[in-house]
mmCIF file of C-alpha atoms and ligand atoms in Angstrom:
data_model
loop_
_atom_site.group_PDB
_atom_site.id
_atom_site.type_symbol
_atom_site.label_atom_id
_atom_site.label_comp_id
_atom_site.label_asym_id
_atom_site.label_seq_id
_atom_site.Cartn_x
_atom_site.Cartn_y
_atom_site.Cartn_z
ATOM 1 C CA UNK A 1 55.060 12.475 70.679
ATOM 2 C CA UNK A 2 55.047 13.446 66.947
ATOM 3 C CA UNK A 3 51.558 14.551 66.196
ATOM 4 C CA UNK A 4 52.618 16.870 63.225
ATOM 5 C CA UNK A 5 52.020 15.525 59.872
ATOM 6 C CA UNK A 6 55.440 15.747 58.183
ATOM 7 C CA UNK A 7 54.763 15.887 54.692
ATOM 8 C CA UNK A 8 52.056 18.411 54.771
ATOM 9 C CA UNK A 9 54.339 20.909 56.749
ATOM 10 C CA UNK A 10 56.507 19.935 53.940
ATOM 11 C CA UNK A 11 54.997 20.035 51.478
ATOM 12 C CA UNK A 12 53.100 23.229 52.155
ATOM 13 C CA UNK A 13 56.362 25.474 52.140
ATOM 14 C CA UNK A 14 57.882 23.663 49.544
ATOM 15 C CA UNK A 15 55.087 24.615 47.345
ATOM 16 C CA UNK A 16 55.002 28.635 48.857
ATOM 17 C CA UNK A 17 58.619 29.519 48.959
ATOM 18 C CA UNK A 18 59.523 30.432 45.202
ATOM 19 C CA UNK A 19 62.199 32.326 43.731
ATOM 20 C CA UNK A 20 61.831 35.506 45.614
ATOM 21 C CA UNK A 21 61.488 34.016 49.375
ATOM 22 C CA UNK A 22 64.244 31.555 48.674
ATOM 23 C CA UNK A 23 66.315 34.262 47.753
ATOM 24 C CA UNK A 24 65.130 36.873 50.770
ATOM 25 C CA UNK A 25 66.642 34.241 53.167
ATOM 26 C CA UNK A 26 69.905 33.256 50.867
ATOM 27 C CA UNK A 27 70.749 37.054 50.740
ATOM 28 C CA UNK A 28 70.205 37.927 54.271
ATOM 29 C CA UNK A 29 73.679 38.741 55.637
ATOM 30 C CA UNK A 30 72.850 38.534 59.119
ATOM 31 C CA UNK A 31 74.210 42.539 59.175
ATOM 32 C CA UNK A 32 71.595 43.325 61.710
ATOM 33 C CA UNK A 33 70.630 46.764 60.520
ATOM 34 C CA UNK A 34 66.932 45.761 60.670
ATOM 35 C CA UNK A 35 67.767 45.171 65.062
ATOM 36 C CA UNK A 36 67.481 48.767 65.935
ATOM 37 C CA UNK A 37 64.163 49.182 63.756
ATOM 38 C CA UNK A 38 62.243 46.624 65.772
ATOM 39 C CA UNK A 39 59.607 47.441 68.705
ATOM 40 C CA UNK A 40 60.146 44.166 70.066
ATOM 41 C CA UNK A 41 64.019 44.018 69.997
ATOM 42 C CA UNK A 42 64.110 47.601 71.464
ATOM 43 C CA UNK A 43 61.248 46.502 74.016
ATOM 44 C CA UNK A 44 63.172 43.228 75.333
ATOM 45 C CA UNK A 45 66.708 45.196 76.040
ATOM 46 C CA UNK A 46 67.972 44.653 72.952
ATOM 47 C CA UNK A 47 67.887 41.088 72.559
ATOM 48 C CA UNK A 48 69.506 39.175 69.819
ATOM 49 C CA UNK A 49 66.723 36.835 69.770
ATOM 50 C CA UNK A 50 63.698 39.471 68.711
ATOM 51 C CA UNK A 51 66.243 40.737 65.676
ATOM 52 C CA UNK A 52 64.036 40.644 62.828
ATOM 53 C CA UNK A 53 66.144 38.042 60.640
ATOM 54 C CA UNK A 54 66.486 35.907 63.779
ATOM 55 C CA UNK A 55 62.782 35.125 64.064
ATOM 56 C CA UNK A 56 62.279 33.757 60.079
ATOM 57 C CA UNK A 57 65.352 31.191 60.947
ATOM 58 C CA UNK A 58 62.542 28.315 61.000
ATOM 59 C CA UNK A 59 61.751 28.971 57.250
ATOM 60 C CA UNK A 60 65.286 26.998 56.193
ATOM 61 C CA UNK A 61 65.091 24.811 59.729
ATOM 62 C CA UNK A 62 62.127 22.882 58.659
ATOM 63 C CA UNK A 63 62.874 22.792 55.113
ATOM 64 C CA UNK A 64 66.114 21.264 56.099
ATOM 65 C CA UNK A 65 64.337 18.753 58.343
ATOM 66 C CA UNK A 66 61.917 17.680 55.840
ATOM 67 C CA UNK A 67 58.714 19.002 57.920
ATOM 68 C CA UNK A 68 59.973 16.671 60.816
ATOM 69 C CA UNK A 69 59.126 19.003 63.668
ATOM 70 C CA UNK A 70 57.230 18.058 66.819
ATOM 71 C CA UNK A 71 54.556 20.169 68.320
ATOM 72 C CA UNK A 72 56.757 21.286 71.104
ATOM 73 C CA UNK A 73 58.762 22.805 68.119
ATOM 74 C CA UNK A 74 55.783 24.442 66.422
ATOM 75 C CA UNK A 75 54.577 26.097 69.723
ATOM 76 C CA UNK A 76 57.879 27.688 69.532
ATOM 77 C CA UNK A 77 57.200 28.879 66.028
ATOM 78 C CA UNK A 78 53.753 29.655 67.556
ATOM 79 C CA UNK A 79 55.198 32.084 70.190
ATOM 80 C CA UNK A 80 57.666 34.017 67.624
ATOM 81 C CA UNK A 81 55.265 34.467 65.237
ATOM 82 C CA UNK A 82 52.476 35.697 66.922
ATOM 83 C CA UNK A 83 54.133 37.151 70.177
ATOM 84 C CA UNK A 84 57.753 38.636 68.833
ATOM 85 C CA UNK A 85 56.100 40.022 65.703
ATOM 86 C CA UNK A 86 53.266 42.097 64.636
ATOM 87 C CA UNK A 87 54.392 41.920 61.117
ATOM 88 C CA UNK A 88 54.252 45.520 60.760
ATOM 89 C CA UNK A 89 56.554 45.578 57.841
ATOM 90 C CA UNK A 90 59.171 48.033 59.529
ATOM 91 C CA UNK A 91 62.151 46.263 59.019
ATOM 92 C CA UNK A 92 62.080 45.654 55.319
ATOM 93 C CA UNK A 93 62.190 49.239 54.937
ATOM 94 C CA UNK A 94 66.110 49.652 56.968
ATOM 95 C CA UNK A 95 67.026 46.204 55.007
ATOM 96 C CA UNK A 96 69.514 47.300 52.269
ATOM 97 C CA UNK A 97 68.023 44.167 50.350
ATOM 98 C CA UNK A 98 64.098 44.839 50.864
ATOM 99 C CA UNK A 99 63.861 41.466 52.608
ATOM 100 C CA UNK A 100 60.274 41.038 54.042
ATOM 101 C CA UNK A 101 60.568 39.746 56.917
ATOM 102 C CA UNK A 102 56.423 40.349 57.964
ATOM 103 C CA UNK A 103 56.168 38.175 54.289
ATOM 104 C CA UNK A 104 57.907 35.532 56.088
ATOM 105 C CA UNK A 105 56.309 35.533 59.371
ATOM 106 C CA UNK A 106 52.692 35.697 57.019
ATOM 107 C CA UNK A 107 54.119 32.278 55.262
ATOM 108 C CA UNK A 108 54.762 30.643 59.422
ATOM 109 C CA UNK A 109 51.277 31.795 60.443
ATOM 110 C CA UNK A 110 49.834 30.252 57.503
ATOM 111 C CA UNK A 111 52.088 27.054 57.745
ATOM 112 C CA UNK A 112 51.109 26.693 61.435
ATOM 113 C CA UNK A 113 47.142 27.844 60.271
ATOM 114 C CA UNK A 114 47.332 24.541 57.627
ATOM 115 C CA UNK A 115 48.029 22.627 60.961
ATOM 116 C CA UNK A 116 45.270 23.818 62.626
ATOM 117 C CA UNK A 117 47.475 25.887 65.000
ATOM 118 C CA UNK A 118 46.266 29.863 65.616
ATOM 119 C CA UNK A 119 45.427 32.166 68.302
ATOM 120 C CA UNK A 120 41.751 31.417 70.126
ATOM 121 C CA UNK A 121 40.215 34.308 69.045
ATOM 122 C CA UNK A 122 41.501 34.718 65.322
ATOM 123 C CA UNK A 123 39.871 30.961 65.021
ATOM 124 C CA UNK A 124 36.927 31.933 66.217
ATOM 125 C CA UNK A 125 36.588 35.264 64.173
ATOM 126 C CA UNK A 126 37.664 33.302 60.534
ATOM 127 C CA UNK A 127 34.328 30.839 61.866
ATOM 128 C CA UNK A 128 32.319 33.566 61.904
ATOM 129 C CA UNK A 129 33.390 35.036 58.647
ATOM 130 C CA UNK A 130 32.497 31.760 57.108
ATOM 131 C CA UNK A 131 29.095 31.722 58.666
ATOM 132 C CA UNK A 132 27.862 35.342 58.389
ATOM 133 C CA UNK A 133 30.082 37.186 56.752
ATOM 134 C CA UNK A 134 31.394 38.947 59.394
ATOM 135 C CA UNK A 135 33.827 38.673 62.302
ATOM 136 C CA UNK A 136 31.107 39.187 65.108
ATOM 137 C CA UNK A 137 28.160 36.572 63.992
ATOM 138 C CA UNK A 138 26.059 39.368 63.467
ATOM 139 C CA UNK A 139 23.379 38.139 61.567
ATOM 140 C CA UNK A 140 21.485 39.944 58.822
ATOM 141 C CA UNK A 141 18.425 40.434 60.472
ATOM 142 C CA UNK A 142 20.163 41.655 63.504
ATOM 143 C CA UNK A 143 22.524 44.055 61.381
ATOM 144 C CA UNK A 144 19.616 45.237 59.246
ATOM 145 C CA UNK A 145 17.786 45.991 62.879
ATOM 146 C CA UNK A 146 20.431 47.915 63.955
ATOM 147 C CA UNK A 147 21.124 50.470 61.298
ATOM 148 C CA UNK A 148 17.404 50.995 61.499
ATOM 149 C CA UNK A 149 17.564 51.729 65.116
ATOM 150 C CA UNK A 150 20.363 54.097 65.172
ATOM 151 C CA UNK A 151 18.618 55.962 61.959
ATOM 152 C CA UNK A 152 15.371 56.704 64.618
ATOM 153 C CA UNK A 153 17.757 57.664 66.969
ATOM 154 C CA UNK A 154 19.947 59.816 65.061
ATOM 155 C CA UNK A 155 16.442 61.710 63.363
ATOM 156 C CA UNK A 156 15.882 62.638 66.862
ATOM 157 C CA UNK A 157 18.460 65.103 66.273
ATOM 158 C CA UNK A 158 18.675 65.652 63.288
ATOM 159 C CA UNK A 159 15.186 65.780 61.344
ATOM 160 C CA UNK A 160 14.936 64.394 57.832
ATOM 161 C CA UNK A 161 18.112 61.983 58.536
ATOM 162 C CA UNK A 162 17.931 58.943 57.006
ATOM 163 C CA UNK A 163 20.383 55.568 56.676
ATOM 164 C CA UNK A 164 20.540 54.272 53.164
ATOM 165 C CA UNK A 165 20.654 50.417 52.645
ATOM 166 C CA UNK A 166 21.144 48.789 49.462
ATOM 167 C CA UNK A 167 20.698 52.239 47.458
ATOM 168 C CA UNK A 168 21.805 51.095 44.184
ATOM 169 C CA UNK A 169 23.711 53.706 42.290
ATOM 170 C CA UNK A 170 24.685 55.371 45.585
ATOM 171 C CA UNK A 171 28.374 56.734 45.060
ATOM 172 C CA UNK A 172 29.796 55.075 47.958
ATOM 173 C CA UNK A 173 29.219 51.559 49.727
ATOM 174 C CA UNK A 174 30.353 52.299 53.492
ATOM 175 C CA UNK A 175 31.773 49.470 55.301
ATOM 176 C CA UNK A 176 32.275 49.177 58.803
ATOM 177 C CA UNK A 177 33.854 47.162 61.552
ATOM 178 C CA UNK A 178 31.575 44.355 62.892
ATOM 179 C CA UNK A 179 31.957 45.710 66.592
ATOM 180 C CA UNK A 180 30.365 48.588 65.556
ATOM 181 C CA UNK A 181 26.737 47.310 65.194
ATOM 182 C CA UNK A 182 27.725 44.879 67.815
ATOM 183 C CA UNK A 183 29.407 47.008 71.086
ATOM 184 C CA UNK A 184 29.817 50.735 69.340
ATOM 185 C CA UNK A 185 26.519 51.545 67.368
ATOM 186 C CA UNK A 186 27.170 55.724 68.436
ATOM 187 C CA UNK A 187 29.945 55.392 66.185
ATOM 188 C CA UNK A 188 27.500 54.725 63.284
ATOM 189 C CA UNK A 189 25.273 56.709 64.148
ATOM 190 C CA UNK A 190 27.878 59.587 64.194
ATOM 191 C CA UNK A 191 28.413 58.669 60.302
ATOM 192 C CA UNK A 192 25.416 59.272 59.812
ATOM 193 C CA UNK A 193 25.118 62.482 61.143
ATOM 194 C CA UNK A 194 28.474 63.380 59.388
ATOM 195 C CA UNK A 195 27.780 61.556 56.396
ATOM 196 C CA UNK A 196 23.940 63.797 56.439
ATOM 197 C CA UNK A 197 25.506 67.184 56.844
ATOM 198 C CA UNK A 198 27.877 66.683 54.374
ATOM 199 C CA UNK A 199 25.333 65.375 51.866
ATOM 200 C CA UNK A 200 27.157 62.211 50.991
ATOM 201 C CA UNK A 201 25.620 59.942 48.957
ATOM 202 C CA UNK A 202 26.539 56.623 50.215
ATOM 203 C CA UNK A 203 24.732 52.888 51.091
ATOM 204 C CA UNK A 204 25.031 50.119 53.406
ATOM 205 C CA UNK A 205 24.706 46.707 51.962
ATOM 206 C CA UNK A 206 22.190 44.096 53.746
ATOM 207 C CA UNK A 207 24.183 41.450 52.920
ATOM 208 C CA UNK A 208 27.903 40.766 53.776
ATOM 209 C CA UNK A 209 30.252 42.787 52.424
ATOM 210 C CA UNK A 210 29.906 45.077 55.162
ATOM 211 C CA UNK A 211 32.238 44.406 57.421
ATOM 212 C CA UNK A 212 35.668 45.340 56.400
ATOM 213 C CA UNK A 213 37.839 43.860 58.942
ATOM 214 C CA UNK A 214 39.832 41.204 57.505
ATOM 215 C CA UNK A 215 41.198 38.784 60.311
ATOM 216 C CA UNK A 216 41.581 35.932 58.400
ATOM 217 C CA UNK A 217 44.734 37.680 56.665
ATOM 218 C CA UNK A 218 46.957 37.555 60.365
ATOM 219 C CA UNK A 219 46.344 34.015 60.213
ATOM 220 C CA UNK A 220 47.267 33.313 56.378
ATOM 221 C CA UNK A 221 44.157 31.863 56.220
ATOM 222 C CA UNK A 222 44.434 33.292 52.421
ATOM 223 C CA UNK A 223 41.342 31.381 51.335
ATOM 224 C CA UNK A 224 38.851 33.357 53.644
ATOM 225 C CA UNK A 225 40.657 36.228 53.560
ATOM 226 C CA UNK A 226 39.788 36.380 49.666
ATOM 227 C CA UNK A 227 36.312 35.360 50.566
ATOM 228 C CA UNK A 228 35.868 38.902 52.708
ATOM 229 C CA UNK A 229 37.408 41.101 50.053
ATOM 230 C CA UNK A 230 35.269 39.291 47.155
ATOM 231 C CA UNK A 231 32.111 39.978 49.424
ATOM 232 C CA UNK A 232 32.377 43.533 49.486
ATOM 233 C CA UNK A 233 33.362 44.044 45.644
ATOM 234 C CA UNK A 234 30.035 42.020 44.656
ATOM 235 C CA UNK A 235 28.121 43.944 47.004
ATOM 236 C CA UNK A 236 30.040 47.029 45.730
ATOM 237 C CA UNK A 237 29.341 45.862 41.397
ATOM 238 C CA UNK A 238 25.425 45.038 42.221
ATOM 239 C CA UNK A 239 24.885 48.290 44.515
ATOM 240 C CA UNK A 240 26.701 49.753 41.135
ATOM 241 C CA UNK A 241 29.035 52.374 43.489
ATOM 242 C CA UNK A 242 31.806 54.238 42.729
ATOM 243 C CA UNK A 243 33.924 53.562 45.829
ATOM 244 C CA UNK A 244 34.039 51.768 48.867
ATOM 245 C CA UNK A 245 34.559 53.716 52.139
ATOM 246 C CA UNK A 246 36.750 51.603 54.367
ATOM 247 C CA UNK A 247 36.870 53.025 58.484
ATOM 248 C CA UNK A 248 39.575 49.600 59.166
HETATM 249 S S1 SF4 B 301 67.035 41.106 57.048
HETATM 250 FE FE1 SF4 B 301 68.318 42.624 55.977
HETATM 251 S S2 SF4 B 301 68.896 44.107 57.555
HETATM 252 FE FE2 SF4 B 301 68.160 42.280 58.608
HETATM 253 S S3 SF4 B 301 69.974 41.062 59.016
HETATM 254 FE FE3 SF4 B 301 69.159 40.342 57.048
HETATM 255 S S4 SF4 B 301 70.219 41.560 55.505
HETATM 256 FE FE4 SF4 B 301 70.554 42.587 57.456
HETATM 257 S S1 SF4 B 302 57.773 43.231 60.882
HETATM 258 FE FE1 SF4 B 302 58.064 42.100 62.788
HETATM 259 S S2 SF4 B 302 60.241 41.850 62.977
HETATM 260 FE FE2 SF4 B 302 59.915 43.507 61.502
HETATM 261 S S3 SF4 B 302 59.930 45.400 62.714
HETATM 262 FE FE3 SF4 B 302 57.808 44.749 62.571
HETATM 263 S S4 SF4 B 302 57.469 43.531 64.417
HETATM 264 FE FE4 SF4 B 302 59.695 43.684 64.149
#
């Protein structure tokens, strides 16, 4: 059974492929230089089917059909996309034409993330950016809690030590991955320590803005994706810093 809403497939790539992805897969002369340059294709015995080109060949497929593709065809989309690609842009550089190929895997996540259709776990994280700001569901309280714990522990060892939050005027806002306050606080702490020998004049922020993972982006879910980059550039203008330190 059909339970794919045709027009919105449609419609959704219609309205995303302009002039330069239209012409990406017009150009591409199936020469198959970009083969050789691809984990996957090298990992799988060299087969044709994990050749870079190869895997953006739904692109003019569902275009052609009008969006009229079943689910059994989008889990195959599903399994290219997120299992033959990693999107790490290494092909475009071998393509004598600069196609993109990772651009046009980005546009198939995002198609299948407009149907509702991505990995468990990416899901789940984009929730919890909506909800807390961060990846993990740590909460403010909670992440507030645990810089101050691992500044007591880190004095221990180093007297006078202390973890700046919300400094304003602090040169640097430091961002960090949410599993850090959540599974890896030592590596925190060891910023600290690093960041207090050096004398670096940084901040946390209290409020999101801190986490600088951004897994919305391997989902094309563009809309949250802007939502955790705009976080940490209004925490960065009110904290009035000059940079952002970024450990992703
Ligand atoms: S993407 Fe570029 S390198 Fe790969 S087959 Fe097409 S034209 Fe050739
Ligand atoms: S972007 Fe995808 S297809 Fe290209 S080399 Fe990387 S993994 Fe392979």
């Amino acid at each position: 059974m059909n339970e794919i809403n045709a027009q919105k497939v449609n419609d959704f790539l219609k309205t995303r492929i302009g002039a330069r992805f239209k012409t990406w897969l017009k150009i591409c002369t199936h020469c198959g230089m970009c083969a050789d340059t691809c984990h996957f294709y090298r990992a799988n015995d060299k087969d044709p089917k994990m050749i870079p080109s190869y895997k953006v060949r739904f692109l003019l497929d569902i275009l052609k059909k009008k969006g009229k593709v079943d689910k059994e065809y989008l889990d195959k989309v599903y399994s290219t996309v997120y299992h033959e690609c990693n999107m790490c842009r290494r092909c475009t550089h071998y393509c004598p034409f600069g196609i993109d190929i990772a651009l046009l895997i980005s546009l198939l996540r995002a198609m299948l993330f407009d149907q509702n259709i991505a990995p468990e776990g990416l899901r789940k994280a984009i929730e919890n950016y909506r909800q807390f700001g961060n990846q993990m569901a740590v909460t403010d309280e909670d992440w507030v809690d645990t810089i101050q714990w691992c500044e007591e522990e880190t004095a221990e060892e180093l007297v006078g030590l202390t973890i700046p939050i919300d400094k304003v005027g602090a040169k640097m806002l430091y961002t960090v991955n949410a599993r850090e306050p959540m599974f890896y606080p030592q590596d925190m702490m060891e910023a600290a320590k690093i960041f207090y020998v050096a004398g670096e004049d940084y901040t946390y922020s209290s409020k999101p803005g801190w986490d600088d993972t951004n897994l919305a982006m391997f989902c094309g879910d563009v809309k949250t994706a802007r939502t955790i980059v705009e976080n940490t550039f209004k925490r960065a203008d009110e904290l009035e810093v000059q940079q952002v330190g970024v450990t992703e």
